[in-house]
């Protein structure tokens, strides 16, 4: 009798759970998932610029969504390609294989660009800039899993000014992926991997008159007296635009275009982000995203913020103005989604692929230790040392992403143990000023690292694609120009980024517990009730814990 009683209770509980789950899937499941990646966005921009943000943009997401304040990138290098791939696959470069924007390939003896593919044809252009695909990605993305779960009924579209941002977001099964061809072309393009020709609506958007409308003056959105960044426009830490002697507002973008690679200048102004949002809204409308009972997925990346950060630096008024304009674009986009898709019918997240550091020269002016690293000097010295000792003509094949690729074939032919050579190179590097830490292939592959820089090195290391030696520079030491900000390290200025979830299935709450870039895809999989991407290692974040 007792067993029968507990069995009845169990069946009642299961029935209630199923009814609750079915009801929740019916009433709360999104019609559209929107992923927004802001290229080169530090976490502290949310708090630093908060006073001047509108109520409808970043503030709306921060106050009515799930706001993760302790969100980090858990691998190196912190660059665009690795960032987008990690966000959408739920794993680090050591698994998905995108170990940088480019890397050295031992089989060909050449550098490989992360999305280059000679086997596909350009669409919308005749330029090689259209020969791109996700060929080098090694695991599925969250949208790939969505397509599989819905038998390809879901529509997936990815859009960014940068080809690598668009392609690595969309994964293998995207219905369309568009990126902006700059210079004298000035149009959105794709490749035959996705489509054989551009849709009519893309051709209409690409009309010269329309694209030219974004070549307009860049002036501060608000009075400069209200801006919070402290560096003036007249300093030695900004690059500016060719053809303008001073680095201050306003910038006559139309007249500066000819001396700044024509339409390429759009990528380095807030107008590039505005154009991206306009193109995205057109895609939603023309492709009827979020209009039926099957969930669709739209990814967009705001690339202009990265170009502007590299040009003017994170402390510039130009960078600050860019985020106020991005906030305005974001508010407008959220209103568009409310109207076009419907409030509560879309699930949105916003994050970044990496942060950025203060310009090292600026830090030195503020008495903070910082330096510039001359990679070529170290490579030449190391090559000379190994060449003299082992009589190998070219002992170092490449130094890419702070990884040293040794000429292992030549060392083996001389019957030398590679692990001994790697140890010797590591010992040589550790004695040099300007090098903080050094890891050999054996150390990375054979040791367990649970946290800190060691763990980030391991998660970013791919056994077949990475180098023999990985070295770490001191904080704020960069191999970069003396103007503009750089990124790529595992330090917090490059790794601490925003993460916000908003909309369908999300309850408002601020989280202080650590979360990581690899958690985004796993969380989305849990929310959508679909399988995890193949290589996912991230955790499921508690974005629904307050929902009734």
Short mmCIF file of C-alpha atoms in Angstrom, two decimals:
data_model
loop_
_atom_site.label_atom_id
_atom_site.label_comp_id
_atom_site.label_asym_id
_atom_site.label_seq_id
_atom_site.Cartn_x
_atom_site.Cartn_y
_atom_site.Cartn_z
CA UNK A 1 0.00 0.00 0.00
CA UNK A 2 2.82 2.39 0.91
CA UNK A 3 4.57 1.67 -2.38
CA UNK A 4 1.35 2.33 -4.28
CA UNK A 5 0.95 5.67 -2.45
CA UNK A 6 4.48 6.83 -3.35
CA UNK A 7 4.00 5.66 -6.94
CA UNK A 8 0.87 7.80 -7.23
CA UNK A 9 2.72 10.80 -5.78
CA UNK A 10 5.58 10.25 -8.20
CA UNK A 11 3.22 10.05 -11.21
CA UNK A 12 1.39 13.20 -10.10
CA UNK A 13 4.70 15.06 -9.75
CA UNK A 14 5.85 13.92 -13.18
CA UNK A 15 2.53 14.94 -14.73
CA UNK A 16 2.72 18.39 -13.11
CA UNK A 17 6.30 18.85 -14.30
CA UNK A 18 5.41 17.87 -17.87
CA UNK A 19 2.40 20.20 -17.92
CA UNK A 20 4.54 23.03 -16.54
CA UNK A 21 7.31 22.34 -19.07
CA UNK A 22 4.86 22.14 -22.00
CA UNK A 23 3.16 25.36 -20.90
CA UNK A 24 6.49 27.12 -20.57
CA UNK A 25 7.66 25.93 -23.97
CA UNK A 26 4.41 27.16 -25.52
CA UNK A 27 4.20 30.54 -23.83
CA UNK A 28 7.81 31.51 -23.32
CA UNK A 29 9.91 29.87 -26.03
CA UNK A 30 11.36 32.57 -28.29
CA UNK A 31 10.50 32.96 -31.95
CA UNK A 32 13.91 34.54 -32.55
CA UNK A 33 17.28 34.34 -30.80
CA UNK A 34 19.49 37.39 -31.33
CA UNK A 35 23.19 37.31 -30.50
CA UNK A 36 25.05 40.64 -30.36
CA UNK A 37 28.84 40.68 -30.03
CA UNK A 38 30.42 44.11 -29.55
CA UNK A 39 33.97 43.86 -30.82
CA UNK A 40 36.60 45.07 -28.30
CA UNK A 41 34.17 46.01 -25.51
CA UNK A 42 35.61 46.16 -21.99
CA UNK A 43 33.24 45.39 -19.12
CA UNK A 44 33.88 48.71 -17.39
CA UNK A 45 32.37 50.67 -20.30
CA UNK A 46 28.96 49.69 -18.89
CA UNK A 47 29.64 51.40 -15.58
CA UNK A 48 31.92 54.17 -16.84
CA UNK A 49 29.53 55.45 -19.51
CA UNK A 50 26.33 54.55 -17.67
CA UNK A 51 25.45 58.16 -16.68
CA UNK A 52 25.17 59.18 -20.34
CA UNK A 53 23.44 56.03 -21.65
CA UNK A 54 19.80 56.33 -22.67
CA UNK A 55 17.10 54.38 -20.86
CA UNK A 56 16.34 52.21 -23.86
CA UNK A 57 19.75 50.77 -24.80
CA UNK A 58 22.38 49.28 -22.49
CA UNK A 59 20.45 50.40 -19.40
CA UNK A 60 17.38 48.47 -20.55
CA UNK A 61 19.39 45.26 -20.82
CA UNK A 62 21.24 45.88 -17.55
CA UNK A 63 18.16 46.63 -15.45
CA UNK A 64 15.59 44.23 -16.93
CA UNK A 65 17.81 41.34 -18.02
CA UNK A 66 20.30 38.89 -16.51
CA UNK A 67 23.46 40.93 -15.96
CA UNK A 68 26.72 39.03 -15.37
CA UNK A 69 29.28 41.41 -13.86
CA UNK A 70 32.12 38.92 -13.42
CA UNK A 71 32.25 37.55 -16.96
CA UNK A 72 35.62 36.60 -18.46
CA UNK A 73 37.36 35.03 -21.42
CA UNK A 74 38.99 31.84 -20.17
CA UNK A 75 41.65 31.30 -22.87
CA UNK A 76 44.25 33.15 -24.90
CA UNK A 77 44.65 34.78 -27.33
CA UNK A 78 41.81 37.24 -26.83
CA UNK A 79 41.19 38.13 -30.47
CA UNK A 80 38.16 38.45 -32.76
CA UNK A 81 38.19 35.04 -34.46
CA UNK A 82 38.80 33.02 -31.30
CA UNK A 83 36.21 35.12 -29.47
CA UNK A 84 33.35 34.61 -31.88
CA UNK A 85 34.13 30.92 -32.31
CA UNK A 86 34.24 30.35 -28.53
CA UNK A 87 31.00 32.22 -27.83
CA UNK A 88 29.03 30.17 -30.33
CA UNK A 89 30.69 26.74 -29.85
CA UNK A 90 30.88 26.78 -26.05
CA UNK A 91 34.54 25.73 -26.01
CA UNK A 92 37.99 27.28 -26.27
CA UNK A 93 40.45 27.37 -29.18
CA UNK A 94 42.08 24.17 -27.95
CA UNK A 95 38.90 22.37 -29.02
CA UNK A 96 37.33 24.42 -31.82
CA UNK A 97 40.69 25.03 -33.51
CA UNK A 98 40.44 28.78 -34.21
CA UNK A 99 43.59 29.65 -32.30
CA UNK A 100 43.87 33.18 -33.66
CA UNK A 101 42.81 35.42 -36.51
CA UNK A 102 45.58 33.60 -38.37
CA UNK A 103 48.17 30.97 -37.54
CA UNK A 104 51.18 29.21 -39.05
CA UNK A 105 50.46 25.96 -40.88
CA UNK A 106 53.35 23.48 -40.76
CA UNK A 107 52.00 21.45 -43.70
CA UNK A 108 52.04 24.37 -46.15
CA UNK A 109 54.70 26.56 -44.54
CA UNK A 110 52.34 29.51 -44.75
CA UNK A 111 50.05 31.50 -42.52
CA UNK A 112 46.40 30.51 -42.65
CA UNK A 113 43.67 33.12 -42.30
CA UNK A 114 40.94 31.72 -40.06
CA UNK A 115 38.10 31.79 -42.63
CA UNK A 116 39.92 31.67 -45.96
CA UNK A 117 38.80 28.96 -48.38
CA UNK A 118 40.02 28.79 -51.99
CA UNK A 119 37.40 26.12 -52.77
CA UNK A 120 34.48 28.58 -52.64
CA UNK A 121 33.66 31.47 -54.96
CA UNK A 122 32.94 35.10 -54.12
CA UNK A 123 29.28 36.14 -54.34
CA UNK A 124 28.43 39.78 -54.86
CA UNK A 125 32.02 40.53 -55.87
CA UNK A 126 34.86 39.14 -57.97
CA UNK A 127 37.42 39.87 -55.26
CA UNK A 128 39.19 37.11 -53.27
CA UNK A 129 37.69 38.76 -50.18
CA UNK A 130 34.64 36.62 -50.96
CA UNK A 131 36.53 33.32 -50.78
CA UNK A 132 35.56 32.63 -47.19
CA UNK A 133 33.82 29.87 -45.20
CA UNK A 134 33.93 28.13 -41.78
CA UNK A 135 36.30 25.50 -43.23
CA UNK A 136 38.83 25.69 -40.35
CA UNK A 137 36.27 25.47 -37.52
CA UNK A 138 36.42 21.98 -36.02
CA UNK A 139 33.20 21.64 -34.00
CA UNK A 140 29.55 22.63 -34.34
CA UNK A 141 28.02 25.89 -33.14
CA UNK A 142 24.83 26.44 -31.16
CA UNK A 143 22.96 27.43 -34.34
CA UNK A 144 24.19 24.28 -36.08
CA UNK A 145 22.57 22.30 -33.28
CA UNK A 146 19.38 24.35 -33.64
CA UNK A 147 19.23 23.55 -37.36
CA UNK A 148 19.69 19.85 -36.60
CA UNK A 149 17.03 19.93 -33.88
CA UNK A 150 14.43 21.50 -36.19
CA UNK A 151 15.32 19.50 -39.30
CA UNK A 152 16.63 22.70 -40.91
CA UNK A 153 13.33 24.55 -40.41
CA UNK A 154 15.05 27.24 -38.33
CA UNK A 155 16.56 30.07 -40.33
CA UNK A 156 20.06 31.20 -39.31
CA UNK A 157 21.69 34.42 -40.53
CA UNK A 158 24.95 36.04 -39.37
CA UNK A 159 26.09 39.58 -40.18
CA UNK A 160 29.22 41.65 -39.40
CA UNK A 161 31.55 44.14 -41.03
CA UNK A 162 34.34 41.59 -40.46
CA UNK A 163 34.19 38.34 -42.43
CA UNK A 164 35.62 36.30 -39.57
CA UNK A 165 33.05 37.66 -37.13
CA UNK A 166 30.12 36.84 -39.41
CA UNK A 167 31.33 33.41 -40.54
CA UNK A 168 32.50 32.01 -37.20
CA UNK A 169 29.24 33.14 -35.58
CA UNK A 170 27.05 31.46 -38.17
CA UNK A 171 28.83 28.12 -38.12
CA UNK A 172 28.45 25.45 -40.78
CA UNK A 173 24.71 25.48 -41.42
CA UNK A 174 23.90 29.20 -41.61
CA UNK A 175 21.40 29.98 -44.35
CA UNK A 176 23.29 33.20 -45.03
CA UNK A 177 26.35 35.02 -43.77
CA UNK A 178 27.17 38.56 -44.90
CA UNK A 179 30.24 40.73 -44.40
CA UNK A 180 31.23 44.17 -45.69
CA UNK A 181 33.67 44.57 -48.53
CA UNK A 182 35.41 47.89 -47.97
CA UNK A 183 37.96 49.92 -49.96
CA UNK A 184 36.44 51.04 -53.29
CA UNK A 185 33.69 48.40 -53.27
CA UNK A 186 31.50 49.41 -50.36
CA UNK A 187 28.96 46.56 -50.29
CA UNK A 188 27.76 43.53 -48.38
CA UNK A 189 28.94 40.24 -49.84
CA UNK A 190 29.02 36.50 -49.17
CA UNK A 191 30.43 33.32 -50.72
CA UNK A 192 29.15 30.30 -52.65
CA UNK A 193 29.42 28.28 -49.44
CA UNK A 194 26.12 29.93 -48.49
CA UNK A 195 24.43 31.18 -51.67
CA UNK A 196 24.95 31.29 -55.42
CA UNK A 197 23.75 34.89 -55.70
CA UNK A 198 22.80 37.76 -53.43
CA UNK A 199 19.10 38.16 -52.62
CA UNK A 200 17.31 41.12 -54.18
CA UNK A 201 17.04 42.92 -50.85
CA UNK A 202 20.84 42.79 -50.35
CA UNK A 203 21.42 44.16 -53.86
CA UNK A 204 19.01 47.00 -53.10
CA UNK A 205 20.77 47.79 -49.83
CA UNK A 206 24.11 47.82 -51.67
CA UNK A 207 23.04 50.57 -54.06
CA UNK A 208 25.73 53.24 -54.09
CA UNK A 209 23.39 56.02 -53.00
CA UNK A 210 22.38 54.07 -49.94
CA UNK A 211 25.92 53.16 -48.87
CA UNK A 212 27.12 56.71 -49.51
CA UNK A 213 24.50 58.00 -47.06
CA UNK A 214 26.66 56.64 -44.22
CA UNK A 215 29.65 58.74 -45.35
CA UNK A 216 28.54 61.68 -43.25
CA UNK A 217 30.22 63.90 -40.69
CA UNK A 218 31.15 62.37 -37.35
CA UNK A 219 30.36 64.86 -34.61
CA UNK A 220 29.98 64.30 -30.86
CA UNK A 221 26.50 63.07 -29.98
CA UNK A 222 26.45 65.04 -26.71
CA UNK A 223 28.34 68.15 -25.50
CA UNK A 224 31.98 67.18 -24.97
CA UNK A 225 31.89 68.80 -21.53
CA UNK A 226 29.67 65.91 -20.40
CA UNK A 227 32.08 63.19 -21.60
CA UNK A 228 33.90 61.12 -19.02
CA UNK A 229 37.13 60.06 -20.75
CA UNK A 230 40.00 62.20 -19.61
CA UNK A 231 42.45 62.33 -22.51
CA UNK A 232 42.16 65.32 -24.82
CA UNK A 233 42.07 64.96 -28.58
CA UNK A 234 45.47 66.61 -28.88
CA UNK A 235 47.81 63.89 -27.62
CA UNK A 236 50.42 61.45 -28.86
CA UNK A 237 48.36 58.32 -28.15
CA UNK A 238 45.90 58.47 -31.06
CA UNK A 239 46.43 57.77 -34.75
CA UNK A 240 43.49 59.58 -36.31
CA UNK A 241 42.59 59.68 -39.99
CA UNK A 242 44.97 60.33 -42.87
CA UNK A 243 44.28 63.76 -44.33
CA UNK A 244 43.25 65.46 -41.10
CA UNK A 245 46.05 67.16 -39.23
CA UNK A 246 44.25 67.30 -35.89
CA UNK A 247 42.64 64.43 -34.02
CA UNK A 248 39.45 66.10 -32.84
CA UNK A 249 35.81 66.57 -33.77
CA UNK A 250 34.27 67.01 -36.23
CA UNK A 251 35.49 64.48 -38.79
CA UNK A 252 34.35 65.12 -42.37
CA UNK A 253 34.08 61.45 -43.27
CA UNK A 254 32.97 62.01 -46.87
CA UNK A 255 36.01 64.16 -47.70
CA UNK A 256 38.40 61.93 -45.73
CA UNK A 257 37.28 58.72 -47.46
CA UNK A 258 39.63 59.04 -50.45
CA UNK A 259 42.75 59.20 -48.26
CA UNK A 260 41.55 56.41 -45.94
CA UNK A 261 40.84 53.59 -48.41
CA UNK A 262 37.43 54.91 -49.39
CA UNK A 263 34.64 52.82 -47.81
CA UNK A 264 37.12 51.34 -45.33
CA UNK A 265 36.69 54.53 -43.32
CA UNK A 266 33.15 53.44 -42.42
CA UNK A 267 34.59 50.59 -40.35
CA UNK A 268 36.45 53.14 -38.22
CA UNK A 269 33.44 55.32 -37.40
CA UNK A 270 30.20 54.77 -35.44
CA UNK A 271 28.39 54.94 -38.79
CA UNK A 272 29.72 51.45 -39.51
CA UNK A 273 27.74 50.10 -36.57
CA UNK A 274 24.64 52.06 -37.61
CA UNK A 275 24.90 50.60 -41.12
CA UNK A 276 25.21 47.11 -39.63
CA UNK A 277 22.04 47.53 -37.56
CA UNK A 278 20.17 48.90 -40.57
CA UNK A 279 21.27 45.91 -42.64
CA UNK A 280 20.25 43.55 -39.83
CA UNK A 281 16.79 45.10 -39.58
CA UNK A 282 16.39 44.68 -43.33
CA UNK A 283 17.36 41.01 -42.99
CA UNK A 284 14.78 40.45 -40.23
CA UNK A 285 12.08 42.01 -42.37
CA UNK A 286 12.94 40.45 -45.73
CA UNK A 287 13.75 36.98 -44.38
CA UNK A 288 10.70 36.98 -42.06
CA UNK A 289 12.78 36.03 -39.04
CA UNK A 290 10.77 35.19 -35.93
CA UNK A 291 7.49 35.07 -37.83
CA UNK A 292 6.51 31.41 -37.41
CA UNK A 293 6.44 28.78 -34.69
CA UNK A 294 9.99 27.57 -35.37
CA UNK A 295 12.75 29.53 -33.62
CA UNK A 296 15.20 31.41 -35.86
CA UNK A 297 18.70 32.64 -34.97
CA UNK A 298 20.26 35.97 -35.93
CA UNK A 299 23.86 36.87 -35.08
CA UNK A 300 25.34 40.33 -35.51
CA UNK A 301 28.71 41.74 -34.57
CA UNK A 302 29.41 45.44 -34.08
CA UNK A 303 32.90 45.61 -35.56
CA UNK A 304 33.42 49.37 -35.74
CA UNK A 305 34.14 49.60 -32.01
CA UNK A 306 37.27 47.50 -32.55
CA UNK A 307 38.60 49.64 -35.40
CA UNK A 308 37.97 52.81 -33.40
CA UNK A 309 39.65 51.41 -30.29
CA UNK A 310 42.72 50.44 -32.31
CA UNK A 311 42.83 53.90 -33.86
CA UNK A 312 42.08 56.23 -30.96
CA UNK A 313 42.54 54.14 -27.80
CA UNK A 314 40.21 53.22 -24.97
CA UNK A 315 40.59 56.59 -23.20
CA UNK A 316 39.68 58.75 -26.19
CA UNK A 317 36.58 60.89 -26.53
CA UNK A 318 36.08 59.27 -29.95
CA UNK A 319 35.76 55.87 -28.32
CA UNK A 320 33.35 57.23 -25.72
CA UNK A 321 31.22 58.92 -28.37
CA UNK A 322 31.14 55.63 -30.27
CA UNK A 323 29.53 53.89 -27.30
CA UNK A 324 26.92 56.62 -26.88
CA UNK A 325 26.03 56.22 -30.53
CA UNK A 326 26.04 52.44 -30.17
CA UNK A 327 23.70 52.81 -27.18
CA UNK A 328 21.37 54.86 -29.39
CA UNK A 329 21.52 52.24 -32.16
CA UNK A 330 20.87 49.48 -29.61
CA UNK A 331 17.83 51.28 -28.18
CA UNK A 332 16.44 51.74 -31.68
CA UNK A 333 17.08 48.06 -32.49
CA UNK A 334 15.31 46.84 -29.33
CA UNK A 335 12.30 48.97 -30.22
CA UNK A 336 12.38 47.48 -33.70
CA UNK A 337 12.40 43.95 -32.28
CA UNK A 338 9.50 44.82 -29.96
CA UNK A 339 7.46 45.93 -32.95
CA UNK A 340 8.60 43.49 -35.66
CA UNK A 341 8.99 40.29 -33.61
CA UNK A 342 7.03 41.19 -30.48
CA UNK A 343 7.88 41.81 -26.83
CA UNK A 344 8.57 38.55 -25.06
CA UNK A 345 8.96 36.69 -28.37
CA UNK A 346 12.70 37.09 -28.71
CA UNK A 347 15.69 36.03 -26.62
CA UNK A 348 18.72 38.32 -26.88
CA UNK A 349 22.21 38.23 -25.48
CA UNK A 350 24.98 40.81 -25.72
CA UNK A 351 28.64 40.15 -25.03
CA UNK A 352 32.09 40.85 -26.48
CA UNK A 353 34.86 38.89 -28.17
CA UNK A 354 37.60 40.63 -26.14
CA UNK A 355 38.44 43.79 -24.28
CA UNK A 356 41.44 46.09 -24.76
CA UNK A 357 44.18 47.77 -22.78
CA UNK A 358 45.00 51.41 -22.25
CA UNK A 359 47.58 52.73 -24.68
CA UNK A 360 50.94 51.78 -23.14
CA UNK A 361 52.38 55.23 -23.82
CA UNK A 362 49.49 56.85 -22.00
CA UNK A 363 49.99 54.56 -19.00
CA UNK A 364 53.66 55.49 -18.85
CA UNK A 365 52.65 59.15 -18.78
CA UNK A 366 50.55 58.24 -15.72
CA UNK A 367 53.51 56.49 -14.00
CA UNK A 368 52.05 53.01 -14.55
CA UNK A 369 54.50 50.35 -15.81
CA UNK A 370 53.96 49.59 -19.50
CA UNK A 371 56.16 48.77 -22.47
CA UNK A 372 56.35 47.92 -26.16
CA UNK A 373 57.63 44.51 -27.25
CA UNK A 374 59.70 44.15 -30.42
CA UNK A 375 58.95 40.62 -31.58
CA UNK A 376 61.31 40.76 -34.56
CA UNK A 377 64.27 41.53 -32.27
CA UNK A 378 63.63 38.41 -30.17
CA UNK A 379 63.03 36.24 -33.21
CA UNK A 380 66.28 37.31 -34.83
CA UNK A 381 68.27 36.76 -31.63
CA UNK A 382 66.73 33.32 -31.01
CA UNK A 383 67.26 32.25 -34.62
CA UNK A 384 70.90 33.32 -34.50
CA UNK A 385 71.45 31.43 -31.24
CA UNK A 386 69.90 28.16 -32.51
CA UNK A 387 71.50 28.44 -35.94
CA UNK A 388 74.96 28.80 -34.44
CA UNK A 389 74.51 25.98 -31.92
CA UNK A 390 72.80 23.39 -34.14
CA UNK A 391 73.86 24.44 -37.66
CA UNK A 392 70.27 24.72 -38.85
CA UNK A 393 69.69 27.35 -41.51
CA UNK A 394 66.16 28.31 -40.45
CA UNK A 395 65.49 27.06 -36.90
CA UNK A 396 62.46 29.31 -36.29
CA UNK A 397 59.69 29.06 -38.86
CA UNK A 398 57.28 31.59 -37.40
CA UNK A 399 56.25 33.53 -34.33
CA UNK A 400 52.48 34.03 -34.35
CA UNK A 401 50.05 34.75 -31.48
CA UNK A 402 53.02 34.70 -29.07
CA UNK A 403 53.74 31.13 -30.12
CA UNK A 404 57.09 29.99 -31.53
CA UNK A 405 57.04 27.42 -34.32
CA UNK A 406 60.38 25.62 -34.52
CA UNK A 407 61.69 23.85 -37.59
CA UNK A 408 61.00 20.45 -36.01
CA UNK A 409 61.72 18.56 -39.23
CA UNK A 410 65.31 19.83 -39.34
CA UNK A 411 65.88 19.17 -35.64
CA UNK A 412 64.60 15.58 -36.02
CA UNK A 413 66.84 15.03 -39.04
CA UNK A 414 69.78 15.90 -36.81
CA UNK A 415 68.51 13.26 -34.38
CA UNK A 416 67.80 15.79 -31.65
CA UNK A 417 65.05 15.31 -29.06
CA UNK A 418 62.36 17.94 -29.66
CA UNK A 419 61.38 18.12 -26.00
CA UNK A 420 64.99 18.97 -25.14
CA UNK A 421 65.12 21.68 -27.79
CA UNK A 422 61.87 23.17 -26.52
CA UNK A 423 63.19 23.19 -22.95
CA UNK A 424 66.34 24.92 -24.12
CA UNK A 425 64.40 27.58 -26.02
CA UNK A 426 62.17 28.12 -22.98
CA UNK A 427 65.24 28.50 -20.75
CA UNK A 428 66.74 31.01 -23.23
CA UNK A 429 63.51 33.06 -23.30
CA UNK A 430 63.11 33.12 -19.53
CA UNK A 431 66.47 34.84 -19.17
CA UNK A 432 65.45 37.66 -21.50
CA UNK A 433 63.99 40.91 -20.21
CA UNK A 434 60.46 41.57 -21.36
CA UNK A 435 59.31 37.93 -21.09
CA UNK A 436 57.07 37.10 -18.12
CA UNK A 437 56.31 33.37 -18.51
CA UNK A 438 57.19 30.57 -20.95
CA UNK A 439 55.45 27.25 -21.59
CA UNK A 440 56.63 24.34 -23.73
CA UNK A 441 54.34 22.04 -25.69
CA UNK A 442 55.01 19.25 -23.18
CA UNK A 443 54.15 21.43 -20.19
CA UNK A 444 50.89 22.59 -21.72
CA UNK A 445 49.73 19.18 -22.87
CA UNK A 446 50.80 17.09 -19.90
CA UNK A 447 50.07 19.28 -16.89
CA UNK A 448 46.73 20.16 -15.33
CA UNK A 449 46.11 23.85 -14.79
CA UNK A 450 42.97 24.83 -12.92
CA UNK A 451 43.05 28.61 -12.95
CA UNK A 452 45.09 31.70 -13.78
CA UNK A 453 47.19 32.37 -16.84
CA UNK A 454 48.33 28.74 -16.98
CA UNK A 455 44.74 27.56 -17.48
CA UNK A 456 44.09 30.17 -20.18
CA UNK A 457 47.18 29.06 -22.06
CA UNK A 458 46.04 25.43 -21.93
CA UNK A 459 42.48 26.17 -23.08
CA UNK A 460 43.82 28.18 -26.01
CA UNK A 461 46.35 25.56 -27.08
CA UNK A 462 45.60 23.23 -30.00
CA UNK A 463 47.95 20.25 -30.30
CA UNK A 464 48.09 20.27 -34.10
CA UNK A 465 47.85 23.99 -34.84
CA UNK A 466 49.69 25.71 -32.00
CA UNK A 467 53.42 26.31 -31.74
CA UNK A 468 56.19 24.58 -29.80
CA UNK A 469 56.57 27.37 -27.25
CA UNK A 470 54.07 29.86 -25.83
CA UNK A 471 55.36 32.97 -24.08
CA UNK A 472 53.55 35.57 -21.97
CA UNK A 473 54.46 39.25 -21.86
CA UNK A 474 54.17 41.40 -18.73
CA UNK A 475 50.96 43.32 -18.13
CA UNK A 476 50.55 46.21 -20.58
CA UNK A 477 53.46 45.07 -22.72
CA UNK A 478 52.28 45.01 -26.34
CA UNK A 479 53.76 44.22 -29.74
CA UNK A 480 51.82 47.04 -31.34
CA UNK A 481 51.91 50.59 -32.64
CA UNK A 482 52.56 53.36 -30.14
CA UNK A 483 49.13 54.82 -30.93
CA UNK A 484 45.78 53.18 -30.28
CA UNK A 485 44.84 50.28 -28.02
CA UNK A 486 45.75 46.62 -28.48
CA UNK A 487 44.46 43.30 -27.12
CA UNK A 488 45.25 39.60 -27.16
CA UNK A 489 46.56 38.86 -23.66
CA UNK A 490 45.00 36.93 -20.79
CA UNK A 491 45.12 39.91 -18.43
CA UNK A 492 41.80 41.22 -17.12
CA UNK A 493 41.80 44.34 -19.30
CA UNK A 494 41.55 42.00 -22.29
CA UNK A 495 39.47 39.23 -20.69
CA UNK A 496 36.82 40.99 -18.54
CA UNK A 497 33.87 41.54 -20.86
CA UNK A 498 30.11 42.16 -20.54
CA UNK A 499 27.40 39.50 -20.71
CA UNK A 500 23.71 40.35 -20.73
CA UNK A 501 20.73 38.08 -21.44
CA UNK A 502 17.34 39.66 -22.12
CA UNK A 503 13.82 38.76 -23.19
CA UNK A 504 12.05 35.44 -23.51
CA UNK A 505 12.93 32.90 -20.78
CA UNK A 506 15.14 35.41 -18.90
CA UNK A 507 14.48 36.83 -15.43
CA UNK A 508 16.07 40.10 -14.24
CA UNK A 509 18.97 39.65 -11.87
CA UNK A 510 22.55 40.81 -11.33
CA UNK A 511 25.13 38.04 -10.93
CA UNK A 512 28.53 38.51 -9.27
CA UNK A 513 29.65 34.89 -9.54
CA UNK A 514 32.23 34.09 -12.24
CA UNK A 515 31.02 33.19 -15.73
CA UNK A 516 32.95 32.59 -18.92
CA UNK A 517 32.76 33.08 -22.67
CA UNK A 518 32.29 29.34 -23.15
CA UNK A 519 29.11 29.43 -21.02
CA UNK A 520 27.01 31.34 -23.58
CA UNK A 521 26.35 28.50 -26.04
CA UNK A 522 25.65 25.94 -23.31
CA UNK A 523 23.17 28.30 -21.67
CA UNK A 524 21.39 28.88 -24.98
CA UNK A 525 21.21 25.12 -25.58
CA UNK A 526 19.56 24.65 -22.18
CA UNK A 527 17.10 27.49 -22.78
CA UNK A 528 16.14 26.13 -26.21
CA UNK A 529 16.06 22.52 -25.07
CA UNK A 530 18.46 21.32 -27.75
CA UNK A 531 21.71 19.36 -27.82
CA UNK A 532 24.96 21.05 -26.84
CA UNK A 533 27.48 21.91 -29.56
CA UNK A 534 29.89 19.01 -30.11
CA UNK A 535 32.84 20.38 -28.16
CA UNK A 536 31.02 22.43 -25.51
CA UNK A 537 32.75 22.63 -22.14
CA UNK A 538 30.91 25.60 -20.61
CA UNK A 539 28.40 25.68 -17.75
CA UNK A 540 24.68 26.53 -17.90
CA UNK A 541 24.08 29.96 -16.37
CA UNK A 542 21.00 30.46 -14.13
CA UNK A 543 19.24 33.10 -16.26
CA UNK A 544 15.74 31.70 -15.57
CA UNK A 545 15.94 31.16 -11.81
CA UNK A 546 13.38 33.83 -10.88
CA UNK A 547 10.76 32.90 -13.48
CA UNK A 548 7.45 31.74 -12.04
#
